Short mmCIF file of C-alpha atoms and ligand atoms in Angstrom, two decimals:
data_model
loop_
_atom_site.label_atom_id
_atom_site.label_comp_id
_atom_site.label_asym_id
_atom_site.label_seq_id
_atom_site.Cartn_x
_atom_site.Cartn_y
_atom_site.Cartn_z
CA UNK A 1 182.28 -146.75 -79.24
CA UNK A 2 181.59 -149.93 -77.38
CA UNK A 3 179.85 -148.19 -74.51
CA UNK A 4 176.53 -146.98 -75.94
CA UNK A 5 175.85 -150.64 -78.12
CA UNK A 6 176.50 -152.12 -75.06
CA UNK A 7 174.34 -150.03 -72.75
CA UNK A 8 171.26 -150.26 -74.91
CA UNK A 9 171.73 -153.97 -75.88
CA UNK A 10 171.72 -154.80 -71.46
CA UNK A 11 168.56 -152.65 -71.44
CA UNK A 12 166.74 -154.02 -74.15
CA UNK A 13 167.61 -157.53 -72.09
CA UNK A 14 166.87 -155.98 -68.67
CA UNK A 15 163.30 -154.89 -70.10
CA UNK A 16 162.74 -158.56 -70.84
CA UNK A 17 162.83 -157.75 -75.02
CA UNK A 18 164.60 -160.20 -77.28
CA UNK A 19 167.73 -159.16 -79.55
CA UNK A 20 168.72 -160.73 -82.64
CA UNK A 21 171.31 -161.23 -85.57
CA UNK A 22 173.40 -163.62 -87.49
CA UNK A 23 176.66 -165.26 -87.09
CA UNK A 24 179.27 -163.77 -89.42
CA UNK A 25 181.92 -166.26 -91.28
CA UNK A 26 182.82 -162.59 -93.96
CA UNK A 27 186.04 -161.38 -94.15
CA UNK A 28 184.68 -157.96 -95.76
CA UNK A 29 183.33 -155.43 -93.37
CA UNK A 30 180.79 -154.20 -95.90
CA UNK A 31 178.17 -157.54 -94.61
CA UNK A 32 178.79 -156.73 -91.32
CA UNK A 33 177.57 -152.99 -92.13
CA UNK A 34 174.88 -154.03 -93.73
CA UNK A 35 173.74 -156.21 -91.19
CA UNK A 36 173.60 -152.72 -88.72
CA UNK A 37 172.20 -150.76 -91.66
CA UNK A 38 169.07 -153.47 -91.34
CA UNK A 39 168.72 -152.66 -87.89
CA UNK A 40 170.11 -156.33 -86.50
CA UNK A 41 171.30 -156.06 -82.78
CA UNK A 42 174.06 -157.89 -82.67
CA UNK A 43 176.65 -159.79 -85.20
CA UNK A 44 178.57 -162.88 -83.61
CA UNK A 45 181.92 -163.20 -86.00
CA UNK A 46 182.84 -166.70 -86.09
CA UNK A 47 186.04 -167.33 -85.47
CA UNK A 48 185.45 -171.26 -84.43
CA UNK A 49 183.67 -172.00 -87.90
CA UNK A 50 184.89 -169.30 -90.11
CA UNK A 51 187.65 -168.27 -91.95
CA UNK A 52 188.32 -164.49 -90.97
CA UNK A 53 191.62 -164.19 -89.07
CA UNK A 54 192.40 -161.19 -86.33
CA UNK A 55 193.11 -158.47 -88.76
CA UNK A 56 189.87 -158.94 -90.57
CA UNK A 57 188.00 -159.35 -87.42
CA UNK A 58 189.56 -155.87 -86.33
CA UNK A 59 187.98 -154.47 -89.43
CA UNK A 60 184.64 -156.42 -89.00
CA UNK A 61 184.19 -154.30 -85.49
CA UNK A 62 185.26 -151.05 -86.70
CA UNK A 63 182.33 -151.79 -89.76
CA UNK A 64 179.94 -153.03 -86.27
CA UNK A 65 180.56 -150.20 -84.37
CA UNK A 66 180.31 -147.87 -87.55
CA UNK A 67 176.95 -148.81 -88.44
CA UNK A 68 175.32 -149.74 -84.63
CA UNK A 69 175.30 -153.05 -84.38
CA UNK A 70 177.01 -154.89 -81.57
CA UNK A 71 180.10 -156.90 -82.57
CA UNK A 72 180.37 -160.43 -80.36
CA UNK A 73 183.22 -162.28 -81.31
CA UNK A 74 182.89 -166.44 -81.46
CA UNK A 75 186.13 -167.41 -80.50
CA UNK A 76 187.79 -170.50 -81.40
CA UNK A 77 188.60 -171.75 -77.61
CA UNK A 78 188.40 -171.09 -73.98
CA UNK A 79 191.83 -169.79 -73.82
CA UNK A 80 193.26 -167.01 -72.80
CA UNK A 81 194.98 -165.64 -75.87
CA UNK A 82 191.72 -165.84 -78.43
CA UNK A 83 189.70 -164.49 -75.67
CA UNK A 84 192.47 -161.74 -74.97
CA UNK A 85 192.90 -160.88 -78.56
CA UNK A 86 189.34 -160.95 -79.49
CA UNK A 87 188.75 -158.09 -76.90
CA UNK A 88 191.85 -156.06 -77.50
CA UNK A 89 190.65 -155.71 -80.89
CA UNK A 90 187.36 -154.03 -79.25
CA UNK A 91 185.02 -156.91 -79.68
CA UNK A 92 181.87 -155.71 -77.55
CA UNK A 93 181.48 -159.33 -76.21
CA UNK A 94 182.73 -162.64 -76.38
CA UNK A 95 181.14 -166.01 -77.41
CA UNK A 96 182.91 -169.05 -75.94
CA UNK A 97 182.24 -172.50 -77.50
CA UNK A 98 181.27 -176.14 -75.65
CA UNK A 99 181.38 -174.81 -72.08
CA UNK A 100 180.99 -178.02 -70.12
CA UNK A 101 181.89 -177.92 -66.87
CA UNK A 102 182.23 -174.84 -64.17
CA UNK A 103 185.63 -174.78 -64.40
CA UNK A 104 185.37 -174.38 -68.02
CA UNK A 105 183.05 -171.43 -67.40
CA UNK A 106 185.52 -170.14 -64.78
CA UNK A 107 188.36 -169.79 -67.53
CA UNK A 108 185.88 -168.17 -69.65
CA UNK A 109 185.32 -165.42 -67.00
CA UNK A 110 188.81 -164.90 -65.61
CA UNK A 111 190.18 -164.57 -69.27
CA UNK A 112 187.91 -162.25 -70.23
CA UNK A 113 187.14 -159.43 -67.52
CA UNK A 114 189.85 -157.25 -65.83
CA UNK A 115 190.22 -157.23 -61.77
CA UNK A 116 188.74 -157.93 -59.55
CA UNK A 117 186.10 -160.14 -61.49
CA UNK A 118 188.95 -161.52 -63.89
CA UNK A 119 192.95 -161.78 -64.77
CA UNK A 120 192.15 -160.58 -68.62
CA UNK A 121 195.50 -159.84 -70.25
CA UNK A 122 196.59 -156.08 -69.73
CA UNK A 123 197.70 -154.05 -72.41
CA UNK A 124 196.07 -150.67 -72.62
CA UNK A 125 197.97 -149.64 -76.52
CA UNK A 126 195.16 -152.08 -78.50
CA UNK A 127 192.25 -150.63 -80.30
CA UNK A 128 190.06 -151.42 -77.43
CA UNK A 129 191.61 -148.95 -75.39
CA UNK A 130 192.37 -146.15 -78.25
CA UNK A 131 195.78 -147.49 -78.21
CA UNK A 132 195.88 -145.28 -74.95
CA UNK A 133 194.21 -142.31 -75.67
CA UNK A 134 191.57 -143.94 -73.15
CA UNK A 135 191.79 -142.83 -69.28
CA UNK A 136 193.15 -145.73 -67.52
CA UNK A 137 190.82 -145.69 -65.18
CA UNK A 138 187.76 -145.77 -67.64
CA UNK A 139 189.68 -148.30 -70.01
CA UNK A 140 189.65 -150.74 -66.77
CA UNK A 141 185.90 -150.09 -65.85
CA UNK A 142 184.47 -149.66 -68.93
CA UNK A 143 186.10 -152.98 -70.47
CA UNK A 144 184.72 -155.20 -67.87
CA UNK A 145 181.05 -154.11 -69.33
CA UNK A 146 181.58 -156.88 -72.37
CA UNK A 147 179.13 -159.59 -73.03
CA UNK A 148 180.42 -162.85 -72.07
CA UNK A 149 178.05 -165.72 -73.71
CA UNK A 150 178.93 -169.43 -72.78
CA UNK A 151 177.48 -171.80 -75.41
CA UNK A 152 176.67 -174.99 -73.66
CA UNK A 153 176.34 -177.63 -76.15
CA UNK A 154 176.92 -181.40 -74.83
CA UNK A 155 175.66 -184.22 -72.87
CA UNK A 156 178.60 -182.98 -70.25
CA UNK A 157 177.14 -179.11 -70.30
CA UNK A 158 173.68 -181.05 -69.36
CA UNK A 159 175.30 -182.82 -66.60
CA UNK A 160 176.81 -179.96 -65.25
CA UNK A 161 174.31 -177.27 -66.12
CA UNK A 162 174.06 -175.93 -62.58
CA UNK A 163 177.74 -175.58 -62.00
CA UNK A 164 177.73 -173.90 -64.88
CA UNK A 165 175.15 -171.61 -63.67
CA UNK A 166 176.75 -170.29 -60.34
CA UNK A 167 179.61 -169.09 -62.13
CA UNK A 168 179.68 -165.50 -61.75
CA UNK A 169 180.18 -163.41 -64.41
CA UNK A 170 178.68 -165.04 -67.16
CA UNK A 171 175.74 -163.02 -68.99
CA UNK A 172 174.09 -165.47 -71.73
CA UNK A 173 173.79 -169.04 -71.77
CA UNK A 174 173.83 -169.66 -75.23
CA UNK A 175 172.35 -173.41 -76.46
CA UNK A 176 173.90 -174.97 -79.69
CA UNK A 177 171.19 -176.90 -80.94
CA UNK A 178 173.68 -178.56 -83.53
CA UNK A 179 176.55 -179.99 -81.30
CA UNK A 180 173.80 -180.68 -78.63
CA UNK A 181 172.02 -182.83 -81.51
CA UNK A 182 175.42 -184.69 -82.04
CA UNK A 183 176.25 -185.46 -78.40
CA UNK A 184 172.54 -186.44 -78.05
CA UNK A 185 172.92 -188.88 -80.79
CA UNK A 186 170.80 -186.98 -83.69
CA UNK A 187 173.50 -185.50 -85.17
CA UNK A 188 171.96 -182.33 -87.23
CA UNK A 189 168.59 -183.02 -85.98
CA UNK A 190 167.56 -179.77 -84.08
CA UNK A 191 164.05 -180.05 -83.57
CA UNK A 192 164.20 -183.58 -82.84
CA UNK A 193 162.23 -184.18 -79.34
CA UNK A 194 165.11 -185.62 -77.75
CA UNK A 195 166.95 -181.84 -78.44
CA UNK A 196 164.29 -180.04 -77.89
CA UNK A 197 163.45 -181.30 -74.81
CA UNK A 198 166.96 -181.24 -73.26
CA UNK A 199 166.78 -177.60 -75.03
CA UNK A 200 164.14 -176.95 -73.04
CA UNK A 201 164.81 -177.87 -69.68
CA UNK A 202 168.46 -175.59 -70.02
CA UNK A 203 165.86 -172.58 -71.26
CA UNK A 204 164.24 -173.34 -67.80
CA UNK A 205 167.27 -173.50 -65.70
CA UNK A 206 168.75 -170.41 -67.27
CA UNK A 207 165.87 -168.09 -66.65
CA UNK A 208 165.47 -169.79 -63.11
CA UNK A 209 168.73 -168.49 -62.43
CA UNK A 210 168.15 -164.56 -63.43
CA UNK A 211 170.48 -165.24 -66.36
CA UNK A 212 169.59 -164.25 -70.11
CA UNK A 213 169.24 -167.42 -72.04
CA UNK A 214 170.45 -167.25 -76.08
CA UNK A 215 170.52 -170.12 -79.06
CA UNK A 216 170.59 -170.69 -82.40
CA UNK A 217 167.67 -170.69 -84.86
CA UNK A 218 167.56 -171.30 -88.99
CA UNK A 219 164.44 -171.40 -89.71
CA UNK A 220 161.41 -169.04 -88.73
CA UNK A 221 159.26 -171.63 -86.71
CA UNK A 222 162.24 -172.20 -84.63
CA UNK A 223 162.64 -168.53 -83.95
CA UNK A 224 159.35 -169.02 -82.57
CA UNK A 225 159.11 -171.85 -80.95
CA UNK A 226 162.33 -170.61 -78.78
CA UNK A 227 161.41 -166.99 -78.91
CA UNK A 228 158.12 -167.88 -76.88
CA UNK A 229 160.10 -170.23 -74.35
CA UNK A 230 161.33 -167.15 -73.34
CA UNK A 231 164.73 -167.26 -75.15
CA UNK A 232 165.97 -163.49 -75.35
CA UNK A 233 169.42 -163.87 -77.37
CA UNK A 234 168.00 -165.17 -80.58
CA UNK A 235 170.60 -165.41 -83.72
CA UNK A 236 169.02 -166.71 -86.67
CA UNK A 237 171.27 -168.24 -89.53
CA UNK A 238 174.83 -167.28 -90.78
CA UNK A 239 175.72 -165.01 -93.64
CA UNK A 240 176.62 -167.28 -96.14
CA UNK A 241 173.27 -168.84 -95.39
CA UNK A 242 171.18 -165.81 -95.81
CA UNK A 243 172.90 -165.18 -99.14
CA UNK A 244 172.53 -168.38 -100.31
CA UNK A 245 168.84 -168.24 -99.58
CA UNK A 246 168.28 -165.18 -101.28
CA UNK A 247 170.04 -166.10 -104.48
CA UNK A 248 168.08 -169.48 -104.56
CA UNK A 249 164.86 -167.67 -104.23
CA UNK A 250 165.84 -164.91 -106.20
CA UNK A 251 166.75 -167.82 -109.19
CA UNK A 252 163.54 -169.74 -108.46
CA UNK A 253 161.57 -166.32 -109.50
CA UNK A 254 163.61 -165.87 -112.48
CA UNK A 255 162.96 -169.77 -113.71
CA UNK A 256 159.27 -169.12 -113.41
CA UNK A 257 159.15 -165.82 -115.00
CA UNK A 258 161.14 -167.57 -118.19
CA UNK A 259 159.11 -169.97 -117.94
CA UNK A 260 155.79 -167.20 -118.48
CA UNK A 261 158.04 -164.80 -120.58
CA UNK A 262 160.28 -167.10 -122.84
C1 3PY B 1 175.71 -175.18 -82.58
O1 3PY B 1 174.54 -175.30 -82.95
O2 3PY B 1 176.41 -176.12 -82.22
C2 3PY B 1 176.34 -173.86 -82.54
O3 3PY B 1 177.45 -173.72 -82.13
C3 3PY B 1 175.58 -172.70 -83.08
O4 3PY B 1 175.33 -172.83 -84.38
MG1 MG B 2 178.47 -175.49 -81.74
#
């Protein structure tokens, strides 16, 4: 299930191309489809921000996987039981929140990947591993194939961005422009030059290091301001946002046509 998203989403990164999709705060699966049916890469399901427990999240990734779009689960914390869980349930990748030191990155890794890159939790009757239909063998290899994405998102990530980066094992170095803004003293501020420069000089590092280099984007010219620093792991918005935006516009073009018509 898993295998081919994740396949095709490495290549597409390999060959230097950008993905993109949304963060997801739904509890109903049907978003989540229609987010693949639109052709969107990936969805991260917010577990940090939003209100979707486990069992919904289990039913947000069969929707994902149903409809070929990658399912990334943001978990609440860097430990080892909403990392654990969030894979069992066959999340295709993992998105850990305020990564700020090496060792924090370390955790991220070792909770998160089987042996010998990892200690990940073993259990091989979750969804993940077809409640043990799977070979054992392939369950063990295959599973260590996830996306792990470490947001850095702090004055302390800054500091530490090169520890950080010699950790092996992570695969996207995800900037959030919005905590970053708050620990830089702009709180909410995202393209302030302060954030974008410090924004910046991560993209740099990132890339330096051979590693794939993600953030967060809400409005178009942000897509492209980051999308030609070379950022290749672009999500843009959150559904609530997008649906919000559409019914505003949507209401804006009714007012006007009442306006002509009534
Ligand atoms: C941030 O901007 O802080 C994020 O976590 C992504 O929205
Ligand atoms: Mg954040």
């Amino acid at each position: 299930m898993n295998d081919l998203l994740i396949r095709e989403f490495r290549e597409r990164l390999r060959d230097g191309k950008a993905v993109f999709g949304p963060f997801m705060k739904t509890c109903d699966p049907g978003f989540v489809e229609a987010a693949g049916y639109a052709g969107m890469d990936f969805a991260i399901l917010d577990m940090e921000h939003g209100p979707a427990g486990i069992q919904s999240m289990q039913n947000n990734i069969r929707a994902a996987q149903n409809s070929g779009i990658l399912p990334v689960i943001r978990v609440q914390s860097i430990t080892e039981d909403a990392i654990g869980k969030a894979l069992d349930i066959g999340a295709a990748g993992v998105e850990i929140p305020k990564v700020s030191t090496a060792q924090d990155a370390e955790k991220a890794v070792k909770y998160a990947r089987f042996s010998p890159l990892g200690e990940r939790g073993v259990c091989r009757f979750v969804r993940a591993a077809h409640y043990s239909a799977l070979d054992k063998d392939v369950y063990f290899q295959s599973a260590n194939h996830i996306i792990v994405v470490a947001q850095v998102e702090g004055r302390e990530a800054i500091e530490n961005i090169d520890e950080i980066l010699s950790v092996e094992g992570i695969d996207i170095v995800f900037i959030g422009p919005y905590d970053l803004s708050q620990s830089l003293g702009v709180p909410g501020q995202v393209t302030h030059p302060l954030v974008e420069k410090e924004m910046g000089r991560i993209v740099e590092r990132v890339k330096k290091k051979g590693i794939v280099a993600g953030t967060f984007t809400d409005s178009r010219e942000m897509m492209e301001k980051w999308m030609k620093a070379g950022v290749q792991y672009i999500s843009y918005s959150v559904d609530m946002g997008i649906f919000y935006d559409s019914c505003r516009q949507l209401t804006e073009q009714f007012r006007q046509m009442e306006s002509v018509c009534g």
